Tab-separated table of C-alpha atoms in Angstrom:
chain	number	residue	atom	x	y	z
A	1	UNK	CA	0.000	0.000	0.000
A	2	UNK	CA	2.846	2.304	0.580
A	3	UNK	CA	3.969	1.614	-2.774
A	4	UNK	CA	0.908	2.634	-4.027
A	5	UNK	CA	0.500	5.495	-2.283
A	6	UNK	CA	4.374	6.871	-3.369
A	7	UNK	CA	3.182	6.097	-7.335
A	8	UNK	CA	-0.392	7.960	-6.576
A	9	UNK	CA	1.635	11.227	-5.257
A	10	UNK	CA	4.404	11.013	-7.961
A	11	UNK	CA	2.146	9.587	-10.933
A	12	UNK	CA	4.635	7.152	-12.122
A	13	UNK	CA	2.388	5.629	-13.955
A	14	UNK	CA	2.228	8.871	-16.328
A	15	UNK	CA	6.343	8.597	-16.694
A	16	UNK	CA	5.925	5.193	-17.335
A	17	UNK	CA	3.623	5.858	-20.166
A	18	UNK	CA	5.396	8.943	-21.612
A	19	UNK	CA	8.884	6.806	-21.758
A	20	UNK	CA	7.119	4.179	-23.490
A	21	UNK	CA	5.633	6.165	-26.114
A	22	UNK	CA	8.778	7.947	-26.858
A	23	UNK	CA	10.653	4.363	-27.565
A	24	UNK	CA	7.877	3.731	-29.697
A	25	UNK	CA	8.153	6.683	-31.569
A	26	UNK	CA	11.961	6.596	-31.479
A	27	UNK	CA	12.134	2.731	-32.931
A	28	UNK	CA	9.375	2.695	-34.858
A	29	UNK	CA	7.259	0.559	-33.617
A	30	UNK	CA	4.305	3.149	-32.193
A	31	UNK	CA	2.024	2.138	-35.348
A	32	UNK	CA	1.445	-1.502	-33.865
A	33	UNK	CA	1.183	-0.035	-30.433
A	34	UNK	CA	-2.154	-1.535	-29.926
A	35	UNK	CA	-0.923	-4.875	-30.630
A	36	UNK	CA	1.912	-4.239	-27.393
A	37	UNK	CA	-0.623	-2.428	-25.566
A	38	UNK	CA	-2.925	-6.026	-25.564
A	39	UNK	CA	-0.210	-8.106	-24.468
A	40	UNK	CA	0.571	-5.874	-21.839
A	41	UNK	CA	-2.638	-6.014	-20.621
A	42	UNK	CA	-2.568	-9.867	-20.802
A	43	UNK	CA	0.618	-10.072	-19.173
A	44	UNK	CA	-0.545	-8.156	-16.098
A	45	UNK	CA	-3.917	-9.449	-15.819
A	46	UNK	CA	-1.605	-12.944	-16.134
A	47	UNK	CA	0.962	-11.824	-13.619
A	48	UNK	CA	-1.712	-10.648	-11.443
A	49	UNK	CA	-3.823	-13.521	-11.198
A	50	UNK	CA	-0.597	-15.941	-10.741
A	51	UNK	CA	0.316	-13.490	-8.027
A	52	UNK	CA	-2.508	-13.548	-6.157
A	53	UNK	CA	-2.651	-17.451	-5.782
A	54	UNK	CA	0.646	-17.356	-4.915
A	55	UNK	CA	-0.210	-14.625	-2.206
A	56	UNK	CA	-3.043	-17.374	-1.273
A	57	UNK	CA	-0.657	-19.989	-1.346
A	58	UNK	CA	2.116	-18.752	0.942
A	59	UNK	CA	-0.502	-17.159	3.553
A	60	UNK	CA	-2.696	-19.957	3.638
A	61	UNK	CA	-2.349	-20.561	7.224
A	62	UNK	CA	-3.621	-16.773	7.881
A	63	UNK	CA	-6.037	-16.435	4.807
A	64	UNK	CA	-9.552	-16.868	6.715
A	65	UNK	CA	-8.593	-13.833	8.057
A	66	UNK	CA	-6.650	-11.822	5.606
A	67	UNK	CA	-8.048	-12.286	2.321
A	68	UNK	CA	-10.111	-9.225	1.922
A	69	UNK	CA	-6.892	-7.387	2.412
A	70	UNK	CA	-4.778	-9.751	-0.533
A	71	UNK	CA	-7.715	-9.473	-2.705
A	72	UNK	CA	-7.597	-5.693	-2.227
A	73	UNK	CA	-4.216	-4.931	-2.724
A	74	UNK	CA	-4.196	-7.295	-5.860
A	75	UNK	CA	-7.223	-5.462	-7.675
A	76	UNK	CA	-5.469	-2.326	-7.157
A	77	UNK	CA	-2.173	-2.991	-8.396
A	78	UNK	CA	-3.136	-4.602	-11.420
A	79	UNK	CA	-5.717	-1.822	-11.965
A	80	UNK	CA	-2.969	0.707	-11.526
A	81	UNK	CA	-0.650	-1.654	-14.088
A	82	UNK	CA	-3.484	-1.752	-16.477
A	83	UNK	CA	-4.045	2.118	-15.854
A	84	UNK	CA	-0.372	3.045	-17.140
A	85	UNK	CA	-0.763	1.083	-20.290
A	86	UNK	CA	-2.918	4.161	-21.825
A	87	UNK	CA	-4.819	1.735	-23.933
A	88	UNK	CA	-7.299	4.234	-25.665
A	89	UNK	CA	-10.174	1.655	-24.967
A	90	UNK	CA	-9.299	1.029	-20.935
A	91	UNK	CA	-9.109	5.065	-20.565
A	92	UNK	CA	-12.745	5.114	-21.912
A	93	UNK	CA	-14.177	2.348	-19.808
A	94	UNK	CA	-12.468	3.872	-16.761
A	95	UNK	CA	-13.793	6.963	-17.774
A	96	UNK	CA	-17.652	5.817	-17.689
A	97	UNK	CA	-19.501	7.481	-14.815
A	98	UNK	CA	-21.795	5.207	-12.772
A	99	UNK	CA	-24.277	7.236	-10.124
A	100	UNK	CA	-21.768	9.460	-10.343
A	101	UNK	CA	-18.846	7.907	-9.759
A	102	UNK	CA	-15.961	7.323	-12.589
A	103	UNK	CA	-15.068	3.616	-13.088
A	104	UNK	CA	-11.692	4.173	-11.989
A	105	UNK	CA	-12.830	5.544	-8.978
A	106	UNK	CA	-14.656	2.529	-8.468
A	107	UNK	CA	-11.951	0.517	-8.926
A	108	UNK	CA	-9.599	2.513	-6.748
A	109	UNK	CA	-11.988	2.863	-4.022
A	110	UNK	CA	-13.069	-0.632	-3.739
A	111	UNK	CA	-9.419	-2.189	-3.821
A	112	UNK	CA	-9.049	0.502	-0.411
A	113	UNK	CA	-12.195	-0.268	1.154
A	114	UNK	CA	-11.638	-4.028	0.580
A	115	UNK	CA	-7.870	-3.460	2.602
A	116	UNK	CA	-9.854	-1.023	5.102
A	117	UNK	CA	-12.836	-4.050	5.880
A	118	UNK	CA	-9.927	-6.213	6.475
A	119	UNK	CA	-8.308	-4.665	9.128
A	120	UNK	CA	-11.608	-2.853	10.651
A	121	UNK	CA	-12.694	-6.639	10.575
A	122	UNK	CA	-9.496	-7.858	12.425
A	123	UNK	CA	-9.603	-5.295	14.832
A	124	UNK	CA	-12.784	-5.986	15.903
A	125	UNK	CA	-12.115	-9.582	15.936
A	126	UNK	CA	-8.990	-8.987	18.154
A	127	UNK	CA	-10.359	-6.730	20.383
A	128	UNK	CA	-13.335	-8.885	21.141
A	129	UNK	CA	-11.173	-11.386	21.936
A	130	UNK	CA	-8.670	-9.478	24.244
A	131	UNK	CA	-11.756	-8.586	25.811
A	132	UNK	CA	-12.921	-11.854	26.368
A	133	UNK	CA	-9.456	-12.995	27.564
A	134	UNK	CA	-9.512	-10.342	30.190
A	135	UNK	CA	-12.974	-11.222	31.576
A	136	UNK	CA	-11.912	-14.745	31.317
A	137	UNK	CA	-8.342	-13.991	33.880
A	138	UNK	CA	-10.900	-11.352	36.267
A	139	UNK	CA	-13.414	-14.041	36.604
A	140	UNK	CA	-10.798	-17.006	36.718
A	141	UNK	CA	-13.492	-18.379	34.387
A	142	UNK	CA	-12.212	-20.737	31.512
């Protein structure tokens, strides 16, 4: 999330797109951009879905409880990934307003909220339990 937060302040994402079109221009290869731009896309939806079932994977033991948070931070990195590839198509979907709201905001948002449910959720969870542990040693009540 920190990550995330530095590229959100610094728009990386931007650089990353401006860099790429200029070596596209510069070695002639800008006219089949689409055709890069789709297997980017592919590659990081890819990447992202092998990623997150390797995140599953490793934290299996703590998953019950922090997969909210996994799922979270794995829609919004691969929506941010997606976001930098400029694809004239993706900028117009993210672009459609819903109640309101732009789809990118939608994205965004929910990625956060999912990460913010998580740990609202294990805080709770926690805290109930400390409770319970401390009535449990005033009590002497097992």
């Amino acid at each position: 999330m920190f990550c995330l937060g530095i590229n959100k302040q610094l728009v990386l994402q931007t650089f990353f797109t401006a860099t790429l079109r200029y070596w596209a221009l510069e070695y002639g290869w800008y006219e089949d951009r689409r055709e890069y731009q789709k297997l980017f896309i592919l590659l990081i939806v890819t990447a992202g879905l092998m990623t997150t079932i390797g995140v599953v994977f490793l934290y299996r033991n703590v998953i019950k409880s922090n997969l909210l948070a996994i799922l979270g931070l794995c829609v919004l990195v691969v929506f941010v990934l997606v976001r930098a590839t400029s694809f004239h198509q993706m900028d117009e979907f993210i672009g459609i307003s819903y109640l309101g709201l732009h789809m990118n905001w939608i994205f965004e948002l929910t990625g956060i909220s999912m990460v913010i449910l998580n740990a609202l959720t294990l805080n709770r969870t926690r805290g109930l339990q400390a409770s319970l542990d401390r009535h449990q040693r005033f009590t002497g009540l097992r």
